[in-house]
Short mmCIF file of C-alpha atoms and ligand atoms in Angstrom, two decimals:
data_model
loop_
_atom_site.label_atom_id
_atom_site.label_comp_id
_atom_site.label_asym_id
_atom_site.label_seq_id
_atom_site.Cartn_x
_atom_site.Cartn_y
_atom_site.Cartn_z
CA MET I 1 22.54 -13.02 14.23
CA ARG I 2 20.80 -10.08 15.36
CA GLY I 3 23.40 -8.55 17.67
CA ARG I 4 26.05 -9.11 15.28
CA ASP I 5 24.04 -7.31 12.75
CA THR I 6 23.45 -4.33 15.05
CA LYS I 7 27.10 -4.09 15.36
CA VAL I 8 27.71 -4.29 11.72
CA ARG I 9 25.57 -1.69 10.93
CA MET I 10 26.31 0.76 13.98
CA LEU I 11 30.15 0.30 13.03
CA GLY I 12 29.06 1.14 9.21
CA ARG I 13 27.16 4.22 10.59
CA LEU I 14 30.24 5.73 12.51
CA ALA I 15 31.75 6.88 9.78
CA ALA I 16 29.83 9.62 9.73
CA ALA I 17 30.25 10.93 13.16
CA ALA I 18 32.73 13.14 12.70
CA ALA I 19 31.50 14.50 9.67
CA PHE I 20 28.30 15.39 11.32
CA ALA I 21 30.15 16.41 14.46
CA ALA I 22 31.39 19.48 12.26
CA VAL I 23 27.79 20.44 12.03
CA GLY I 24 26.90 19.54 15.34
CA ALA I 25 25.22 16.15 15.37
CA THR I 26 24.93 12.83 16.88
CA ALA I 27 24.37 11.13 20.20
CA ALA I 28 21.39 12.66 21.42
CA LEU I 29 19.06 10.24 20.18
CA ALA I 30 18.05 6.86 22.17
CA GLN I 31 19.17 3.69 21.44
CA THR I 32 19.55 0.37 23.46
CA ASP I 33 23.38 -0.59 22.70
CA ASP I 34 25.17 2.44 23.99
CA ARG I 35 28.84 1.32 23.16
CA TYR I 36 29.69 2.93 20.37
CA PRO I 37 28.96 7.01 19.30
CA ARG I 38 26.00 7.78 17.99
CA PRO I 39 25.82 6.24 14.35
CA THR I 40 24.62 9.17 11.56
CA SER I 41 24.28 7.50 8.42
CA ALA I 42 22.93 9.76 6.09
CA ILE I 43 26.41 11.30 5.22
CA THR I 44 28.16 8.15 6.17
CA GLY I 45 31.56 7.94 4.61
CA SER I 46 31.30 11.88 3.09
CA ILE I 47 34.43 12.73 5.01
CA PRO I 48 35.08 15.75 2.70
CA ASN I 49 38.79 16.19 4.52
CA GLN I 50 40.63 12.95 3.74
CA GLN I 51 43.82 14.75 3.96
CA GLN I 52 43.30 15.59 7.67
CA SER I 53 45.95 14.18 9.88
CA TRP I 54 45.43 12.15 13.25
CA SER I 55 45.19 14.82 16.09
CA GLY I 56 47.84 12.28 17.80
CA GLU I 57 45.31 13.07 21.39
CA PRO I 58 44.20 10.32 23.28
CA GLY I 59 40.90 9.00 22.49
CA ALA I 60 37.36 10.18 24.42
CA SER I 61 36.79 6.48 25.16
CA GLY I 62 39.93 6.41 27.56
CA HIS I 63 40.63 2.79 26.19
CA PRO I 64 44.40 1.95 26.68
CA LEU I 65 44.64 1.12 23.18
CA MET I 66 43.50 4.70 21.99
CA GLN I 67 46.30 6.46 24.21
CA PRO I 68 48.91 8.10 21.61
CA ASP I 69 51.75 5.77 22.78
CA ALA I 70 49.79 2.53 22.10
CA ILE I 71 48.75 4.10 18.59
CA LEU I 72 52.46 4.72 17.54
CA ALA I 73 53.48 1.39 19.10
CA ALA I 74 50.79 -0.36 16.65
CA VAL I 75 51.84 1.86 13.66
CA ALA I 76 55.67 0.71 14.30
CA ASP I 77 54.29 -2.98 14.26
CA PHE I 78 51.60 -2.33 11.16
CA LYS I 79 53.53 -4.13 8.41
CA ASN I 80 54.46 -7.59 10.94
CA CYS I 81 50.53 -7.58 12.05
CA ILE I 82 49.26 -7.52 8.31
CA GLU I 83 51.50 -10.35 7.70
CA ARG I 84 50.44 -12.13 10.76
CA MET I 85 47.08 -12.39 9.26
CA TRP I 86 47.91 -14.15 6.16
CA PRO I 87 47.41 -17.61 7.43
CA ASP I 88 43.72 -16.56 8.17
CA ALA I 89 43.71 -15.06 4.70
CA ALA I 90 44.90 -18.32 3.11
CA ARG I 91 42.50 -20.66 5.10
CA ARG I 92 39.76 -18.20 3.47
CA ASN I 93 41.24 -19.47 0.01
CA ILE I 94 42.68 -16.08 -0.44
CA SER I 95 45.90 -16.62 -3.09
CA ARG I 96 49.49 -15.13 -1.64
CA ALA I 97 49.32 -13.33 -5.05
CA SER I 98 45.96 -11.48 -4.19
CA PHE I 99 47.28 -11.09 -0.74
CA GLU I 100 50.36 -9.08 -1.58
CA ARG I 101 48.85 -7.57 -4.44
CA PHE I 102 46.01 -5.90 -2.05
CA THR I 103 48.22 -5.26 1.10
CA ALA I 104 51.24 -3.77 -1.06
CA GLY I 105 52.27 -0.32 0.38
CA LEU I 106 49.47 -0.46 2.58
CA GLU I 107 49.66 2.51 5.57
CA PRO I 108 47.51 2.95 8.52
CA ASP I 109 45.17 6.01 8.17
CA LEU I 110 45.44 7.20 11.67
CA ARG I 111 42.68 10.05 11.30
CA ILE I 112 40.30 6.73 11.86
CA MET I 113 41.44 6.82 15.59
CA ASP I 114 39.68 10.37 15.93
CA LEU I 115 36.96 9.45 13.97
CA MET I 116 36.45 6.41 15.93
CA ASP I 117 36.42 8.27 19.41
CA ALA I 118 34.08 11.18 18.12
CA GLN I 119 31.84 12.44 21.24
CA PRO I 120 30.63 15.70 19.67
CA GLU I 121 29.28 17.95 22.25
CA PHE I 122 26.28 19.05 20.90
CA THR I 123 23.68 17.45 19.12
CA LYS I 124 20.75 17.96 16.64
CA ALA I 125 17.10 17.35 18.04
CA PHE I 126 15.00 14.52 16.55
CA TRP I 127 13.05 16.45 14.22
CA ASP I 128 16.03 18.30 12.73
CA TYR I 129 17.39 14.60 12.20
CA ILE I 130 14.02 13.77 9.98
CA ASP I 131 13.83 17.27 8.42
CA ALA I 132 17.46 17.08 7.01
CA LEU I 133 16.94 13.36 6.19
CA VAL I 134 13.40 13.35 4.26
CA ASN I 135 13.19 16.31 2.32
CA ASP I 136 11.79 17.16 -1.22
CA GLU I 137 15.10 16.37 -3.34
CA ARG I 138 15.15 12.78 -1.71
CA ILE I 139 11.57 12.37 -2.20
CA ALA I 140 12.23 13.54 -5.94
CA LYS I 141 15.07 11.41 -6.60
CA GLY I 142 14.06 8.41 -5.06
CA ARG I 143 10.49 8.44 -7.14
CA ASP I 144 13.00 8.76 -10.16
CA ILE I 145 14.90 5.67 -9.32
CA LEU I 146 11.62 3.92 -8.82
CA LYS I 147 10.28 4.87 -12.47
CA GLN I 148 13.88 4.05 -13.93
CA TYR I 149 14.41 0.87 -12.49
CA GLU I 150 10.92 -0.48 -12.36
CA PRO I 151 11.78 -3.85 -13.73
CA THR I 152 14.08 -4.43 -11.51
CA PHE I 153 12.23 -3.33 -8.48
CA ALA I 154 9.51 -5.56 -9.98
CA ALA I 155 11.44 -8.66 -9.92
CA VAL I 156 13.34 -8.14 -7.00
CA GLU I 157 10.10 -7.75 -4.82
CA LYS I 158 8.92 -11.16 -6.10
CA ALA I 159 12.00 -12.99 -5.37
CA TYR I 160 12.35 -11.35 -1.81
CA GLY I 161 8.91 -10.00 -0.38
CA VAL I 162 10.16 -6.97 0.18
CA ASP I 163 8.99 -3.47 -0.26
CA ARG I 164 10.97 -1.57 -2.95
CA TYR I 165 10.01 1.88 -1.51
CA THR I 166 11.79 0.54 1.88
CA ILE I 167 14.86 -0.30 -0.21
CA VAL I 168 15.29 2.90 -2.23
CA ALA I 169 14.43 4.77 1.21
CA ILE I 170 17.42 2.92 2.83
CA TRP I 171 19.68 3.72 -0.29
CA GLY I 172 18.47 7.49 -0.40
CA ILE I 173 19.01 7.59 3.65
CA GLU I 174 22.38 5.78 3.93
CA THR I 175 24.20 7.68 0.91
CA LYS I 176 21.99 9.95 -0.98
CA TYR I 177 21.44 7.40 -3.50
CA GLY I 178 24.91 6.88 -3.99
CA ALA I 179 26.49 10.48 -4.02
CA VAL I 180 28.22 10.11 -0.76
CA ALA I 181 29.02 6.50 -0.08
CA GLY I 182 32.70 7.37 1.13
CA ASP I 183 35.98 7.33 -0.53
CA ARG I 184 38.23 5.92 1.82
CA PRO I 185 39.77 2.34 0.79
CA VAL I 186 37.95 -0.20 2.56
CA ILE I 187 41.20 -2.39 2.79
CA ARG I 188 42.87 0.33 4.34
CA SER I 189 40.52 1.66 6.68
CA THR I 190 39.86 -2.25 7.82
CA ALA I 191 43.58 -2.91 7.96
CA THR I 192 43.74 0.13 10.11
CA LEU I 193 41.35 -0.74 12.62
CA ALA I 194 42.33 -4.74 12.56
CA CYS I 195 46.13 -3.44 13.62
CA VAL I 196 45.46 -0.10 15.77
CA GLY I 197 43.18 1.02 18.19
CA ARG I 198 40.64 -0.66 20.75
CA ARG I 199 38.24 -2.76 18.22
CA GLN I 200 41.24 -5.05 16.55
CA ALA I 201 39.34 -8.10 16.78
CA TYR I 202 36.42 -7.08 15.23
CA PHE I 203 38.14 -5.34 12.42
CA LYS I 204 40.13 -8.27 11.65
CA ASP I 205 37.17 -9.98 10.34
CA GLU I 206 36.20 -7.31 8.10
CA PHE I 207 39.81 -6.65 6.82
CA LEU I 208 39.87 -10.52 5.69
CA ALA I 209 36.39 -10.03 4.52
CA ALA I 210 37.41 -7.24 2.23
CA LEU I 211 40.40 -9.11 1.23
CA GLU I 212 37.98 -11.72 0.00
CA ILE I 213 35.83 -9.36 -1.87
CA LEU I 214 39.10 -8.34 -3.92
CA HIS I 215 40.44 -11.46 -4.59
CA ARG I 216 36.78 -13.05 -6.14
CA GLY I 217 36.65 -9.67 -8.04
CA ASP I 218 33.17 -8.62 -6.95
CA VAL I 219 33.80 -5.30 -6.80
CA LYS I 220 36.67 -3.19 -8.76
CA PRO I 221 39.66 -2.62 -6.45
CA GLU I 222 39.41 1.17 -7.27
CA LEU I 223 35.80 1.62 -6.49
CA LEU I 224 36.20 -0.42 -2.91
CA ARG I 225 35.61 2.73 -1.08
CA GLY I 226 33.65 3.78 1.59
CA SER I 227 33.22 5.05 5.43
CA TRP I 228 36.12 5.13 8.06
CA ALA I 229 34.74 2.43 9.37
CA GLY I 230 34.77 0.10 6.03
CA ALA I 231 30.79 0.51 5.00
CA PHE I 232 30.62 0.56 1.05
CA GLY I 233 28.56 0.76 -1.86
CA ALA I 234 24.94 2.62 -2.41
CA THR I 235 23.55 0.97 1.09
CA GLN I 236 26.72 1.06 2.82
CA PHE I 237 27.69 -3.01 3.49
CA MET I 238 30.24 -3.70 5.96
CA PRO I 239 32.54 -6.44 4.01
CA THR I 240 31.21 -9.18 6.44
CA ALA I 241 27.62 -8.19 5.89
CA PHE I 242 28.31 -8.42 1.86
CA LYS I 243 29.60 -11.77 2.64
CA ARG I 244 26.49 -12.85 4.28
CA TYR I 245 24.02 -11.06 2.03
CA ALA I 246 25.25 -10.07 -1.45
CA VAL I 247 23.60 -11.43 -4.17
CA ASP I 248 24.31 -11.57 -7.91
CA PHE I 249 20.91 -10.47 -9.22
CA ASP I 250 22.07 -9.59 -12.66
CA GLY I 251 23.79 -13.03 -13.41
CA ASP I 252 27.10 -11.39 -14.46
CA GLY I 253 29.00 -13.74 -11.94
CA ARG I 254 30.27 -10.89 -9.65
CA ARG I 255 27.99 -9.45 -6.58
CA ASP I 256 28.48 -5.58 -7.05
CA VAL I 257 26.76 -3.58 -4.91
CA VAL I 258 28.64 -0.80 -6.19
CA GLU I 259 28.07 -0.59 -9.65
CA SER I 260 25.17 -2.94 -10.43
CA VAL I 261 21.67 -1.36 -9.78
CA PRO I 262 20.18 -5.18 -9.62
CA ASP I 263 22.96 -6.39 -7.12
CA ILE I 264 22.49 -3.15 -5.13
CA VAL I 265 18.45 -3.55 -4.50
CA ALA I 266 18.58 -7.29 -4.62
CA SER I 267 21.42 -7.60 -2.02
CA THR I 268 19.77 -4.79 0.09
CA ALA I 269 16.38 -6.83 -0.06
CA ASN I 270 18.09 -10.17 1.00
CA HIS I 271 19.62 -8.18 3.78
CA LEU I 272 16.12 -7.33 5.20
CA LYS I 273 14.63 -10.50 4.43
CA LYS I 274 17.32 -12.65 6.22
CA ALA I 275 17.00 -9.89 9.23
CA GLY I 276 13.33 -11.00 9.37
CA TRP I 277 10.91 -8.66 6.94
CA VAL I 278 7.65 -9.30 7.34
CA THR I 279 6.27 -9.45 3.68
CA GLY I 280 3.03 -7.41 2.73
CA GLN I 281 3.31 -5.62 6.12
CA THR I 282 4.71 -1.87 6.46
CA TRP I 283 7.09 -0.42 9.22
CA GLY I 284 4.20 1.58 11.19
CA TYR I 285 1.90 4.45 11.40
CA GLU I 286 1.59 7.75 12.65
CA VAL I 287 -0.87 7.81 15.12
CA MET I 288 -3.06 9.91 17.62
CA VAL I 289 -3.27 8.90 21.26
CA PRO I 290 -6.31 10.07 23.09
CA GLN I 291 -6.13 12.57 25.81
CA GLY I 292 -5.31 11.12 29.66
CA PHE I 293 -3.34 8.61 27.45
CA ASN I 294 -0.79 6.47 30.22
CA TYR I 295 2.64 6.77 28.44
CA MET I 296 4.06 4.40 30.61
CA LEU I 297 2.60 1.74 27.98
CA ALA I 298 4.68 3.66 25.29
CA ASP I 299 7.91 1.08 25.63
CA PRO I 300 9.45 -1.43 22.97
CA ALA I 301 8.88 -4.25 25.43
CA HIS I 302 4.98 -3.37 25.62
CA ARG I 303 3.61 -5.02 22.56
CA LEU I 304 0.01 -5.34 21.77
CA THR I 305 -1.97 -6.06 18.42
CA LEU I 306 -3.18 -2.85 16.47
CA ALA I 307 -6.83 -3.94 17.42
CA GLU I 308 -5.81 -3.27 20.98
CA TRP I 309 -4.25 -0.29 20.50
CA ALA I 310 -7.18 1.09 18.82
CA ARG I 311 -9.56 -0.28 21.66
CA MET I 312 -7.42 2.18 23.69
CA GLY I 313 -8.47 5.15 21.71
CA VAL I 314 -5.11 5.35 19.52
CA GLN I 315 -6.07 6.13 15.85
CA ARG I 316 -4.39 6.34 12.71
CA VAL I 317 -3.77 9.98 11.73
CA GLY I 318 -6.14 10.66 9.08
CA GLY I 319 -8.19 8.14 10.44
CA GLY I 320 -9.34 4.66 8.77
CA ALA I 321 -8.76 1.47 10.45
CA PHE I 322 -5.54 -0.23 10.69
CA PRO I 323 -4.92 -3.04 8.09
CA ARG I 324 -3.73 -6.44 9.34
CA ALA I 325 -5.45 -5.52 12.88
CA GLY I 326 -3.49 -8.33 14.52
CA ASP I 327 -0.26 -7.71 13.72
CA ARG I 328 1.63 -6.48 17.12
CA ALA I 329 3.22 -2.85 17.30
CA TYR I 330 4.65 -0.94 20.04
CA LEU I 331 4.13 2.89 20.97
CA PHE I 332 7.18 5.40 20.07
CA VAL I 333 6.96 8.63 21.45
CA PRO I 334 10.08 10.13 20.36
CA ALA I 335 9.75 13.54 21.59
CA GLY I 336 7.24 13.34 24.37
CA ALA I 337 3.69 13.97 24.41
CA ARG I 338 4.05 17.14 23.24
CA GLY I 339 5.25 15.50 19.32
CA PRO I 340 3.91 12.91 17.29
CA SER I 341 3.46 9.43 17.93
CA PHE I 342 4.05 6.05 16.08
CA LEU I 343 2.92 2.34 16.29
CA MET I 344 6.14 0.42 15.47
CA LEU I 345 5.28 -2.94 13.75
CA ASP I 346 7.83 -5.81 13.73
CA ASN I 347 9.17 -4.28 10.15
CA PHE I 348 10.45 -1.31 12.04
CA ARG I 349 12.54 -3.53 14.16
CA VAL I 350 13.97 -5.34 11.12
CA ILE I 351 14.80 -1.62 9.78
CA MET I 352 16.44 -1.25 12.85
CA LYS I 353 18.66 -4.36 12.26
CA TYR I 354 19.73 -2.38 9.06
CA ASN I 355 20.40 0.88 11.08
CA PRO I 356 19.93 0.71 14.44
CA ALA I 357 19.58 4.57 15.28
CA GLU I 358 15.76 5.34 15.88
CA ALA I 359 15.84 8.36 14.10
CA TYR I 360 17.50 7.00 11.08
CA ALA I 361 14.89 3.85 11.04
CA LEU I 362 12.21 6.35 11.25
CA ALA I 363 13.42 8.36 8.48
CA ILE I 364 13.70 5.61 6.26
CA GLY I 365 10.25 4.27 7.23
CA HIS I 366 8.75 7.86 6.74
CA LEU I 367 10.80 8.24 3.53
CA ALA I 368 9.43 5.15 2.31
CA ASP I 369 5.73 6.41 2.42
CA ARG I 370 6.61 9.90 0.99
CA LEU I 371 7.73 7.72 -1.80
CA ARG I 372 4.55 5.60 -1.90
CA GLY I 373 2.82 8.77 -2.00
CA GLY I 374 1.88 9.78 1.88
CA GLY I 375 1.98 12.78 3.45
CA PRO I 376 4.13 14.63 5.78
CA ILE I 377 4.40 13.79 9.39
CA ALA I 378 0.91 15.37 10.34
CA GLN I 379 1.54 16.00 14.29
CA ALA I 380 4.00 18.91 15.28
CA TRP I 381 7.31 18.60 16.78
CA PRO I 382 7.96 20.58 20.00
CA ARG I 383 10.62 22.37 18.38
CA ASP I 384 10.66 25.15 21.39
CA GLU I 385 12.34 22.63 23.37
CA ARG I 386 16.03 22.91 23.27
CA VAL I 387 18.50 19.89 23.00
CA LEU I 388 20.71 19.22 25.86
CA SER I 389 24.25 19.28 25.90
CA ARG I 390 26.51 16.31 26.32
CA THR I 391 27.49 17.93 29.37
CA GLU I 392 23.96 18.21 30.34
CA ARG I 393 22.92 14.74 29.40
CA LEU I 394 25.56 13.40 31.57
CA GLU I 395 24.50 15.64 34.35
CA LEU I 396 20.81 14.31 33.60
CA GLN I 397 22.05 10.58 34.26
CA GLN I 398 23.93 11.14 37.20
CA ARG I 399 21.25 13.29 38.67
CA LEU I 400 18.81 10.29 38.04
CA ALA I 401 21.49 7.69 39.21
CA ASP I 402 22.09 9.95 42.30
CA ARG I 403 18.15 9.25 43.04
CA GLY I 404 18.75 5.59 42.74
CA PHE I 405 17.22 5.24 39.07
CA ASP I 406 19.02 2.37 36.88
CA ILE I 407 20.56 4.09 34.19
CA GLY I 408 23.44 1.81 33.64
CA GLU I 409 26.83 3.65 33.36
CA PRO I 410 26.55 7.31 32.46
CA ASN I 411 27.71 7.86 28.96
CA GLY I 412 25.52 11.24 27.89
CA ARG I 413 23.44 8.76 25.45
CA LEU I 414 20.17 8.76 26.12
CA GLY I 415 19.10 5.06 25.87
CA ALA I 416 16.15 3.01 26.33
CA LYS I 417 17.28 2.67 30.33
CA THR I 418 17.91 6.29 31.08
CA ARG I 419 13.95 6.73 28.95
CA THR I 420 12.65 4.51 31.40
CA ALA I 421 14.35 6.11 34.48
CA VAL I 422 13.22 9.64 33.28
CA ARG I 423 9.56 7.90 32.69
CA ASP I 424 9.49 6.34 36.22
CA PHE I 425 10.91 10.11 37.59
CA GLN I 426 8.15 11.89 35.97
CA ALA I 427 5.65 9.26 37.14
CA ARG I 428 6.39 9.69 40.49
CA ASN I 429 6.45 13.39 40.31
CA GLY I 430 3.25 14.01 38.82
CA LEU I 431 4.85 15.13 35.35
CA ILE I 432 3.49 13.09 32.14
CA PRO I 433 5.74 10.03 31.81
CA ASP I 434 6.77 10.17 28.59
CA GLY I 435 10.28 9.67 28.81
CA PHE I 436 11.38 12.82 26.97
CA ALA I 437 14.57 14.44 28.38
CA THR I 438 14.27 18.05 28.17
CA ALA I 439 16.17 21.22 30.12
CA SER I 440 12.77 21.87 32.23
CA LEU I 441 13.06 17.98 33.23
CA LEU I 442 16.92 18.57 33.74
CA ASP I 443 16.00 21.67 36.24
CA ARG I 444 13.59 19.62 38.12
CA LEU I 445 16.19 17.01 38.40
CA ARG I 446 18.57 19.80 40.13
CA GLY I 447 16.07 20.76 42.75
CA PRO I 448 15.37 19.15 45.92
CA1 CA G 1 25.92 -9.17 -10.46
#
């Protein structure tokens, strides 16, 4: 389930990539799954220019199905492609009447082909993501929502054991509390992706799941709108994720994650619970590491108990003992030794299943803490560091590979493998092995 969830969330997040690209974001952040462009969820679906048409250019992925000729051939076959999905729809107990009603007049939305293969050259720094996602406005609005729906949050917390602040933080990060949930019809987006481009098999399931939602009447057809990848509602459910996790908490017989706050809150809680949420545990802590610390230990695979970390001199910012000292955590140092450090508990991984981008998952955890009354991240970010461009990231990967470090396939995304290679290179050259790919590190790699 985990791999699939990750894929679902990532695809759901892709929607905003193009919108973010316009302001210069995406792809610099580390992640383990490098198959897709960097997901950027804060403004998922808020693509302002729906009228924008397909560029007609080949996709940056280089995939044969993203070539203009292949796309045009798929468009010519679009109606047949939809009809070929009818037997599968029938097996899902979708009536012929519903099938015809919801697919009548469907035309492919080819702009999606550009968005699917977007690979922006310039990206934001990790700290710029956090600053943009966790701001005073989002904190204030989140606190209002907590107050306004207090009985709902209390009931959902009781039923699912999932922390209310995390749910509100997801709501705030994913769609600015529903303000930017996307306005592309989900049925059209998923039909396009099921019949055109490089991910057809995957999106066929999403299209059929979207049809099921419409056939059952869970969400009003005119409100089933979302990101170009088909994620919809306040907390951006993909249609298949909706099928698995959405619940009818207000008891009206519909699982409405668009209009019903109880259904939105409980469905999001259920998603986290099914992903392994540990009741009573938070996501993690900002920590201070001691002078001379061995950063080789900052690795997701290296999990110790909080008590063990404490014995090594890792302390909570602001002091105080760790609650639940037996819980295991890994050390996360997203901007190197000159930036903040965090100990990540199992629930951070659960949030990562919801949104697999580390900056977004950290923003969700941090916003939850702020909603609870916590303060800003205490340690300074290394804001003087310049973010590497895509071309430079590719060069960095190539130069590491040339020196015999395993970075997988150079793809311009600094995932876990690249970070490990950077650390190994740093360690071998007497640098602090913090895995942070900086401009000076690239200069060093350019040397002998
Ligand atoms: Ca309901």
